[in-house]
Amino acid sequence: MSCDLSLVAAVAVASLAVLIPGPYLIPKLHALKYGQSIRDEGPKSHQKKSGTPTMGGLMIIPAIAVGTIAVTGFDPEALLAVFVMVSHFAIGFTDDYIKVVKKRNLGLTAKQKLLAQIIVAAVIYTGHSYLNLKTAILIPAADTDLELGSLYYAFVLCVLVGTTNAVNLTDGLDGLAAGTVAVAAAAYGVISCLTGHPALMYFSAAVSAACLAFLGFNHHPAKIFMGDTGSLALGGALAAVALLTRTELLLVVVGGVFVAEALSVIMQVAYFKLTGGRRIFRMSPLHHHYELGGWSENRVVCTFWAAGVVFALLGLFMI
């Protein structure tokens, strides 16, 4: 199969694997009362979303895996990327299941999530060695590497934890995370091609296509949310491609929206503690700040999508 046909096949399979079961899965989740609980601390306008089915990652992640493997077969890089994504899917599903089905609001503890991610990082490190990849990271826009040596494992863990949590924080408005991940994954499809990783190009294309297909159900007003089942897995997918293409630092640029969302939470919490209760933003993550400033949900989402495109283009310019 030619490269062009393989790319079309990955996109088509991933898209159809979301679009076809969607109309059947959403009513089923609704009937099972697998609905989202809305935090009282969040914007009051979000209370009407309470009860909307969640765990939409059940539609997205299997579609990406099927779309990727259908084209790449058992390519080691593709399998490792799929493993990282599916592992975080399992973490997210467990978290959602505890919160939604077992009705325990906290879900998995931070320590439990970290332990699971330490195990995933160990598998990545092992697979990284098997593929004879370097333990050096590429410095964007410069023809030089930074050798990490034995510190590389800790770096892998930081990339995983940082990316998955940043995408998870971005998943707060209808279509916001799905759209921004679609843009970032498309950019990483180009990056994978330019850096000589065709299997990861197909994987990235499948991620982007599945997210765009999911928007058919997740755009405002959303019929389903992706939940941690989806957001943690998609963050894992982006992290995996960045690690395997040695463009981890470039992910900070391509995923600029996710970085801004995560930083807004860190800054808000730190400033709140240091000043005894004062805030920098009206509410964090950043998308809520604009919502409380009078922006409609659609305006916030479209603006963040546009920002995601700008960051992605900037990242491509730096490769």
XYZ file of C-alpha atoms in Angstrom, residues 35-248:
214
model
C -23.365 10.967 33.347
C -20.907 13.737 34.174
C -21.113 15.357 37.602
C -20.479 19.092 37.441
C -18.415 20.668 40.237
C -20.189 23.325 42.276
C -17.023 25.473 42.122
C -17.204 25.667 38.322
C -19.082 28.256 36.248
C -22.803 28.219 37.099
C -23.682 27.976 33.409
C -22.167 24.485 33.380
C -24.696 23.047 35.822
C -27.101 22.350 32.956
C -24.512 19.904 31.556
C -24.893 17.628 34.569
C -25.912 14.136 33.497
C -24.423 14.380 30.002
C -22.863 10.978 29.220
C -19.116 10.806 29.741
C -16.405 8.206 28.985
C -16.378 9.277 25.335
C -12.850 7.929 25.202
C -14.542 4.566 24.663
C -15.345 5.850 21.165
C -12.049 7.597 20.419
C -9.246 5.356 21.677
C -10.256 1.980 20.162
C -10.815 3.822 16.867
C -7.259 5.204 16.919
C -5.799 1.806 17.785
C -7.732 0.055 15.000
C -6.940 2.770 12.450
C -3.235 2.621 13.293
C -2.774 -1.149 13.395
C -4.851 -1.629 10.231
C -2.215 0.364 8.362
C 1.053 -0.224 10.247
C 0.536 -3.826 11.289
C 2.982 -4.685 14.066
C 5.452 -1.862 13.523
C 7.357 -1.524 16.849
C 7.105 2.291 17.036
C 3.386 2.276 16.278
C 2.750 -0.491 18.800
C 4.664 1.381 21.488
C 2.670 4.565 20.796
C -0.588 2.591 20.908
C 0.518 0.935 24.159
C 1.170 4.306 25.825
C -2.211 5.600 24.662
C -4.132 2.477 25.723
C -2.347 2.374 29.096
C -3.520 5.903 29.842
C -6.945 4.955 28.511
C -7.034 2.257 31.193
C -5.968 4.745 33.873
C -8.590 7.239 32.752
C -11.323 4.614 32.450
C -10.620 3.376 35.976
C -10.769 6.959 37.260
C -14.046 7.661 35.435
C -15.546 4.326 36.513
C -14.869 5.057 40.183
C -16.316 8.583 39.898
C -19.280 7.907 37.632
C -20.319 4.328 38.366
C -19.153 3.906 41.946
C -20.196 7.521 42.733
C -16.920 8.330 44.513
C -16.085 11.883 43.438
C -12.297 11.704 43.885
C -11.670 8.703 41.615
C -8.072 7.492 41.595
C -5.703 9.319 43.913
C -2.798 11.316 42.506
C -0.391 8.700 43.912
C -2.237 5.846 42.202
C -2.168 7.656 38.853
C 1.526 8.459 39.261
C 2.377 4.841 40.116
C 0.605 3.666 36.963
C 2.457 6.265 34.884
C 5.808 5.226 36.399
C 5.125 1.708 35.095
C 4.195 3.060 31.641
C 7.359 5.191 31.612
C 9.426 2.086 32.410
C 7.893 0.282 29.408
C 8.615 3.270 27.170
C 12.205 3.367 28.409
C 12.600 -0.349 27.702
C 11.026 0.003 24.264
C 13.183 3.043 23.630
C 16.281 0.947 24.274
C 14.959 -1.909 22.098
C 14.502 0.526 19.206
C 18.067 1.818 19.763
C 16.839 5.389 20.132
C 19.055 8.039 21.666
C 18.729 9.268 25.239
C 19.370 12.769 23.939
C 16.664 15.333 23.236
C 16.624 17.567 20.208
C 16.869 21.321 20.795
C 14.257 22.991 18.541
C 15.544 25.375 15.855
C 19.142 24.345 16.609
C 21.284 21.606 15.132
C 22.251 20.156 18.490
C 21.247 17.511 21.044
C 21.188 17.510 24.823
C 22.346 14.164 26.188
C 20.463 13.120 29.333
C 21.941 9.685 29.886
C 20.568 8.050 33.031
C 18.277 11.030 33.611
C 16.291 10.172 30.497
C 13.863 7.882 32.376
C 12.907 10.714 34.736
C 12.482 12.963 31.697
C 10.136 10.418 30.063
C 8.015 10.372 33.214
C 7.870 14.186 33.308
C 6.754 14.338 29.667
C 4.036 11.738 30.292
C 2.712 13.312 33.491
C 2.920 16.860 32.174
C 1.241 16.183 28.826
C -1.559 13.954 30.102
C -2.467 16.343 32.891
C -2.318 19.380 30.592
C -4.704 17.788 28.080
C -6.933 16.671 30.949
C -7.144 20.254 32.251
C -8.007 21.503 28.759
C -11.029 19.203 28.623
C -13.415 21.649 30.271
C -15.587 23.014 27.450
C -17.543 21.325 24.666
C -15.138 20.389 21.889
C -12.151 22.222 23.355
C -9.835 19.273 24.036
C -10.931 17.284 20.978
C -10.282 20.206 18.625
C -6.935 21.229 20.076
C -5.667 17.629 20.182
C -6.759 17.180 16.552
C -4.656 20.193 15.550
C -1.611 19.143 17.607
C -1.807 15.557 16.323
C -2.027 16.771 12.712
C 1.116 18.825 13.289
C 2.842 15.796 14.751
C 1.830 13.808 11.694
C 3.869 16.250 9.605
C 6.725 16.220 12.134
C 6.782 12.402 12.122
C 6.995 12.419 8.343
C 9.792 14.995 8.290
C 11.810 13.129 10.932
C 11.522 9.743 9.210
C 8.850 8.007 11.310
C 6.095 6.954 8.856
C 4.325 4.636 11.320
C 3.989 7.507 13.780
C 2.669 9.695 10.968
C -0.193 7.221 10.472
C -0.760 7.025 14.224
C -0.900 10.831 14.500
C -3.264 11.004 11.533
C -5.548 8.462 13.217
C -5.513 10.507 16.446
C -6.435 13.696 14.576
C -9.152 11.994 12.524
C -10.749 10.286 15.527
C -10.836 13.572 17.459
C -12.420 15.408 14.526
C -15.028 12.648 14.167
C -15.720 12.831 17.909
C -16.457 16.539 17.510
C -19.580 15.475 15.633
C -20.949 14.408 19.028
C -18.890 16.644 21.319
C -19.426 20.099 19.783
C -21.596 22.560 21.711
C -24.024 21.508 23.086
C -22.162 18.268 23.678
C -24.038 14.972 23.527
C -21.094 13.244 25.227
C -17.862 14.209 27.021
C -14.573 12.372 26.500
C -13.869 12.150 30.238
C -10.525 11.130 31.707
C -10.929 7.986 29.605
C -10.272 10.123 26.558
C -8.215 13.086 27.752
C -5.511 11.105 29.583
C -5.181 8.706 26.648
C -4.928 11.506 24.079
C -2.312 13.242 26.215
C -0.435 9.954 26.330
C -0.666 9.652 22.545
C 0.873 13.101 22.000
C 3.587 12.408 24.574
C 4.440 9.081 22.938
C 4.893 10.617 19.479
C 7.015 13.447 20.904
C 9.242 10.974 22.758
C 9.671 8.607 19.831
C 10.472 11.411 17.373
C 12.831 13.053 19.909
C 10.867 16.325 19.677
C 9.800 16.514 23.311
